[in-house]
Short mmCIF file of C-alpha atoms in Angstrom, two decimals:
data_model
loop_
_atom_site.label_atom_id
_atom_site.label_comp_id
_atom_site.label_asym_id
_atom_site.label_seq_id
_atom_site.Cartn_x
_atom_site.Cartn_y
_atom_site.Cartn_z
CA UNK A 473 15.75 -10.43 1.38
CA UNK A 474 13.96 -8.34 -1.19
CA UNK A 475 13.94 -4.79 -2.49
CA UNK A 476 12.29 -2.66 -5.13
CA UNK A 477 13.74 0.22 -7.11
CA UNK A 478 11.48 2.58 -8.99
CA UNK A 479 13.82 4.28 -11.37
CA UNK A 480 11.91 7.54 -11.80
CA UNK A 481 10.39 9.62 -9.03
CA UNK A 482 8.49 11.76 -11.57
CA UNK A 483 7.30 11.01 -15.09
CA UNK A 484 5.55 13.52 -17.29
CA UNK A 485 3.70 12.55 -20.49
CA UNK A 486 1.29 14.23 -22.83
CA UNK A 487 -2.27 13.00 -22.98
CA UNK A 488 -2.61 10.29 -25.61
CA UNK A 489 1.07 9.28 -25.54
CA UNK A 490 2.47 6.04 -24.08
CA UNK A 491 3.27 5.63 -20.40
CA UNK A 492 6.29 3.74 -19.08
CA UNK A 493 6.94 3.47 -15.34
CA UNK A 494 10.04 1.49 -14.51
CA UNK A 495 10.51 -0.96 -11.66
CA UNK A 496 13.41 -3.28 -10.87
CA UNK A 497 13.34 -5.77 -8.06
CA UNK A 498 15.67 -7.94 -6.08
CA UNK A 499 14.55 -11.06 -4.28
CA UNK A 500 16.13 -14.15 -2.77
CA UNK A 501 12.96 -16.05 -3.57
CA UNK A 502 10.53 -16.35 -6.43
CA UNK A 503 8.79 -13.00 -6.29
CA UNK A 504 5.22 -11.90 -6.55
CA UNK A 505 5.01 -8.40 -7.97
CA UNK A 506 2.29 -5.79 -7.87
CA UNK A 507 1.55 -2.30 -9.09
CA UNK A 508 -0.68 -0.02 -7.05
CA UNK A 509 -2.06 3.40 -7.93
CA UNK A 510 -2.84 6.15 -5.45
CA UNK A 511 -4.81 9.23 -6.39
CA UNK A 512 -4.42 12.32 -4.19
CA UNK A 513 -5.81 11.85 -0.67
CA UNK A 514 -7.03 8.36 -1.50
CA UNK A 515 -6.03 4.85 -0.54
CA UNK A 516 -4.06 2.55 -2.81
CA UNK A 517 -5.75 0.48 -5.48
CA UNK A 518 -4.32 -2.67 -7.01
CA UNK A 519 -3.66 -2.21 -10.74
CA UNK A 520 -2.25 -5.63 -11.53
CA UNK A 521 -0.25 -8.51 -10.12
CA UNK A 522 2.26 -11.12 -11.22
CA UNK A 523 2.25 -14.37 -9.27
CA UNK A 524 4.31 -16.78 -11.40
CA UNK A 525 1.75 -17.40 -14.11
CA UNK A 526 1.80 -15.49 -17.42
CA UNK A 527 4.70 -13.04 -17.63
CA UNK A 528 2.62 -10.40 -19.41
CA UNK A 529 0.01 -9.20 -16.98
CA UNK A 530 -2.98 -7.07 -17.87
CA UNK A 531 -4.59 -4.86 -15.29
CA UNK A 532 -7.33 -2.34 -14.93
CA UNK A 533 -7.67 0.89 -16.90
CA UNK A 534 -5.58 -0.36 -19.83
CA UNK A 535 -2.36 -0.88 -17.89
CA UNK A 536 -0.12 -3.88 -18.32
CA UNK A 537 3.26 -5.03 -17.06
CA UNK A 538 5.77 -7.61 -18.17
CA UNK A 539 7.79 -9.71 -15.76
CA UNK A 540 11.34 -10.16 -17.11
CA UNK A 541 13.33 -12.42 -14.86
CA UNK A 542 16.58 -11.97 -16.78
CA UNK A 543 16.37 -8.22 -16.29
CA UNK A 544 14.72 -8.39 -12.84
CA UNK A 545 12.20 -5.86 -14.08
CA UNK A 546 8.45 -5.35 -13.91
CA UNK A 547 7.79 -2.17 -15.86
CA UNK A 548 4.29 -0.72 -16.08
CA UNK A 549 3.01 0.48 -19.45
CA UNK A 550 -0.08 1.94 -21.04
CA UNK A 551 -0.43 2.72 -24.76
CA UNK A 552 -2.22 6.03 -24.36
CA UNK A 553 -2.28 8.22 -21.27
CA UNK A 554 -5.49 9.74 -20.02
CA UNK A 555 -5.80 12.74 -17.74
CA UNK A 556 -7.32 10.50 -15.07
CA UNK A 557 -4.07 8.48 -14.96
CA UNK A 558 -2.31 11.31 -13.14
CA UNK A 559 -1.48 9.75 -9.77
CA UNK A 560 1.29 8.11 -7.75
CA UNK A 561 2.24 4.55 -8.69
CA UNK A 562 3.91 2.07 -6.36
CA UNK A 563 5.70 -1.11 -7.35
CA UNK A 564 5.54 -3.79 -4.65
CA UNK A 565 7.32 -7.12 -4.20
CA UNK A 566 6.51 -10.02 -1.92
CA UNK A 567 7.57 -13.61 -1.74
CA UNK A 568 5.70 -16.11 -3.86
CA UNK A 569 4.80 -18.78 -1.36
CA UNK A 570 5.87 -18.43 2.21
CA UNK A 571 6.08 -15.83 4.93
CA UNK A 572 7.39 -12.46 3.82
CA UNK A 573 6.04 -9.00 4.24
CA UNK A 574 5.68 -6.80 1.20
CA UNK A 575 8.24 -4.19 0.20
CA UNK A 576 7.12 -0.96 -1.45
CA UNK A 577 9.06 1.10 -3.94
CA UNK A 578 9.32 4.81 -3.25
CA UNK A 579 6.68 5.64 -5.83
CA UNK A 580 6.55 7.37 -9.21
CA UNK A 581 4.40 10.42 -9.65
CA UNK A 582 2.83 10.49 -13.10
CA UNK A 583 1.88 13.84 -14.54
CA UNK A 584 -0.32 13.94 -17.65
CA UNK A 585 -0.18 17.13 -19.67
CA UNK A 586 -3.27 18.08 -21.69
CA UNK B 266 -19.75 -3.92 -2.27
CA UNK B 267 -17.14 -5.51 -0.04
CA UNK B 268 -14.72 -2.92 1.13
CA UNK B 269 -12.37 -1.40 3.70
CA UNK B 270 -13.78 1.58 5.56
CA UNK B 271 -11.83 4.07 7.64
CA UNK B 272 -13.24 6.60 10.03
CA UNK B 273 -12.84 9.45 10.31
CA UNK B 274 -11.38 10.57 6.98
CA UNK B 275 -9.84 13.62 8.61
CA UNK B 276 -8.81 13.89 12.25
CA UNK B 277 -7.34 16.86 14.05
CA UNK B 278 -5.85 16.34 17.48
CA UNK B 279 -3.75 18.34 19.86
CA UNK B 280 -0.15 17.61 20.71
CA UNK B 281 -0.14 14.89 23.37
CA UNK B 282 -3.89 14.19 23.23
CA UNK B 283 -4.67 10.50 22.60
CA UNK B 284 -6.45 9.68 19.38
CA UNK B 285 -8.01 6.53 17.94
CA UNK B 286 -8.46 5.76 14.28
CA UNK B 287 -10.78 2.99 13.18
CA UNK B 288 -10.93 0.55 10.31
CA UNK B 289 -13.57 -1.98 9.36
CA UNK B 290 -13.74 -4.50 6.56
CA UNK B 291 -16.50 -6.51 4.95
CA UNK B 292 -14.09 -8.76 3.02
CA UNK B 293 -13.69 -11.27 5.86
CA UNK B 294 -9.93 -11.22 5.32
CA UNK B 295 -7.60 -12.78 7.86
CA UNK B 296 -4.92 -10.12 7.78
CA UNK B 297 -5.26 -6.45 8.62
CA UNK B 298 -2.49 -3.87 8.35
CA UNK B 299 -1.84 -0.34 9.51
CA UNK B 300 0.45 1.87 7.48
CA UNK B 301 1.73 5.37 8.03
CA UNK B 302 2.27 7.44 4.91
CA UNK B 303 3.93 10.83 4.96
CA UNK B 304 3.83 13.25 2.08
CA UNK B 305 5.47 11.95 -1.12
CA UNK B 306 6.64 8.76 0.59
CA UNK B 307 5.74 5.11 0.32
CA UNK B 308 3.48 3.63 2.98
CA UNK B 309 5.40 2.41 6.02
CA UNK B 310 4.05 -0.68 7.77
CA UNK B 311 3.42 -0.13 11.47
CA UNK B 312 1.96 -3.53 12.38
CA UNK B 313 -0.34 -6.23 11.18
CA UNK B 314 -2.73 -8.79 12.58
CA UNK B 315 -3.01 -12.30 11.30
CA UNK B 316 -6.37 -13.15 12.77
CA UNK B 317 -5.79 -12.28 16.44
CA UNK B 318 -2.00 -12.58 16.31
CA UNK B 319 -0.41 -9.15 16.57
CA UNK B 320 2.86 -8.43 14.76
CA UNK B 321 4.69 -5.21 15.50
CA UNK B 322 7.35 -3.85 13.15
CA UNK B 323 10.67 -3.43 14.95
CA UNK B 324 10.84 0.31 14.29
CA UNK B 325 7.25 1.16 15.20
CA UNK B 326 7.31 3.59 18.13
CA UNK B 327 5.74 2.48 21.43
CA UNK B 328 3.44 5.47 21.08
CA UNK B 329 1.45 3.45 18.54
CA UNK B 330 -0.82 0.65 19.69
CA UNK B 331 -3.46 -1.42 17.96
CA UNK B 332 -6.49 -3.51 18.81
CA UNK B 333 -8.45 -6.00 16.78
CA UNK B 334 -11.54 -6.99 18.78
CA UNK B 335 -12.97 -9.12 15.97
CA UNK B 336 -12.37 -10.05 12.34
CA UNK B 337 -14.06 -6.96 10.99
CA UNK B 338 -12.59 -4.16 13.08
CA UNK B 339 -9.14 -2.86 13.82
CA UNK B 340 -8.12 0.27 15.72
CA UNK B 341 -4.98 2.37 15.78
CA UNK B 342 -4.33 4.19 19.04
CA UNK B 343 -1.77 6.96 19.23
CA UNK B 344 -1.18 7.54 22.91
CA UNK B 345 0.60 10.88 22.81
CA UNK B 346 0.69 12.30 19.31
CA UNK B 347 3.62 14.46 18.37
CA UNK B 348 3.96 16.82 15.45
CA UNK B 349 5.94 14.13 13.63
CA UNK B 350 2.95 11.80 13.72
CA UNK B 351 0.97 13.97 11.34
CA UNK B 352 0.43 11.75 8.31
CA UNK B 353 -2.04 9.72 6.33
CA UNK B 354 -2.86 6.45 8.08
CA UNK B 355 -3.89 3.62 5.79
CA UNK B 356 -5.64 0.44 6.78
CA UNK B 357 -5.38 -2.54 4.47
CA UNK B 358 -6.44 -6.17 4.40
CA UNK B 359 -5.34 -9.31 2.63
CA UNK B 360 -6.91 -12.70 2.47
CA UNK B 361 -3.82 -14.41 3.80
CA UNK B 362 -0.23 -13.65 4.72
CA UNK B 363 2.65 -14.85 2.60
CA UNK B 364 2.21 -15.27 -1.10
CA UNK B 365 -1.19 -13.64 -1.07
CA UNK B 366 -0.03 -10.88 1.24
CA UNK B 367 0.99 -8.62 -1.56
CA UNK B 368 -2.58 -8.37 -2.81
CA UNK B 369 -3.92 -5.89 -0.37
CA UNK B 370 -7.15 -3.94 -0.24
CA UNK B 371 -6.78 -0.45 1.10
CA UNK B 372 -9.16 1.88 2.80
CA UNK B 373 -9.30 5.56 1.78
CA UNK B 374 -7.08 6.58 4.69
CA UNK B 375 -7.37 8.95 7.64
CA UNK B 376 -5.47 12.23 7.39
CA UNK B 377 -4.21 13.08 10.87
CA UNK B 378 -3.26 16.64 11.74
CA UNK B 379 -1.52 17.41 15.04
CA UNK B 380 -1.76 20.99 16.32
#
């Protein structure tokens, strides 16, 4: 069994300040973890993924995430927010190796204030 | 560029009138998925195909059907749309199921309105 908890439904930051979107997971197996971004009326785009290699994962557009097994967390960060980062972000878990469908978090809406 | 294409982007249908949404992919991926996404919610998996093998989610209504005539195309048929079926429908692909299944490539979605 697996689940994902995104701890904030809305996050608001000022342009140029750091972004932190929090995600905790639960999994009976070794997890693979992903962050997706969805801009309004668009499909989802993969930002980054963790698949049991390096625990600090770098993605597109300056985002990165750190897998912390002891804390069962996979928080998404970016040093400096840009207006174009305003979107919905989904944390996703699947099983690393084997047959398991993915589980989506409920999403975090990021607002960037000019 | 390899991609996932959905047509149409916007679809309006009448209550009870069958509608078909289409998805095509140039990635040559084995797995194709259909998701339903309502406003401010996470995508909800309706079904997926692993090659020609169809897998229905237990809570997907019978009103929703799917066809995958070949590797590249997949269709979502809604036999008798109700007002509650108004949503964004997302098609996605992944190279494989299982450990690679989390890395999915999404189309832009079809926004379905039911009048």
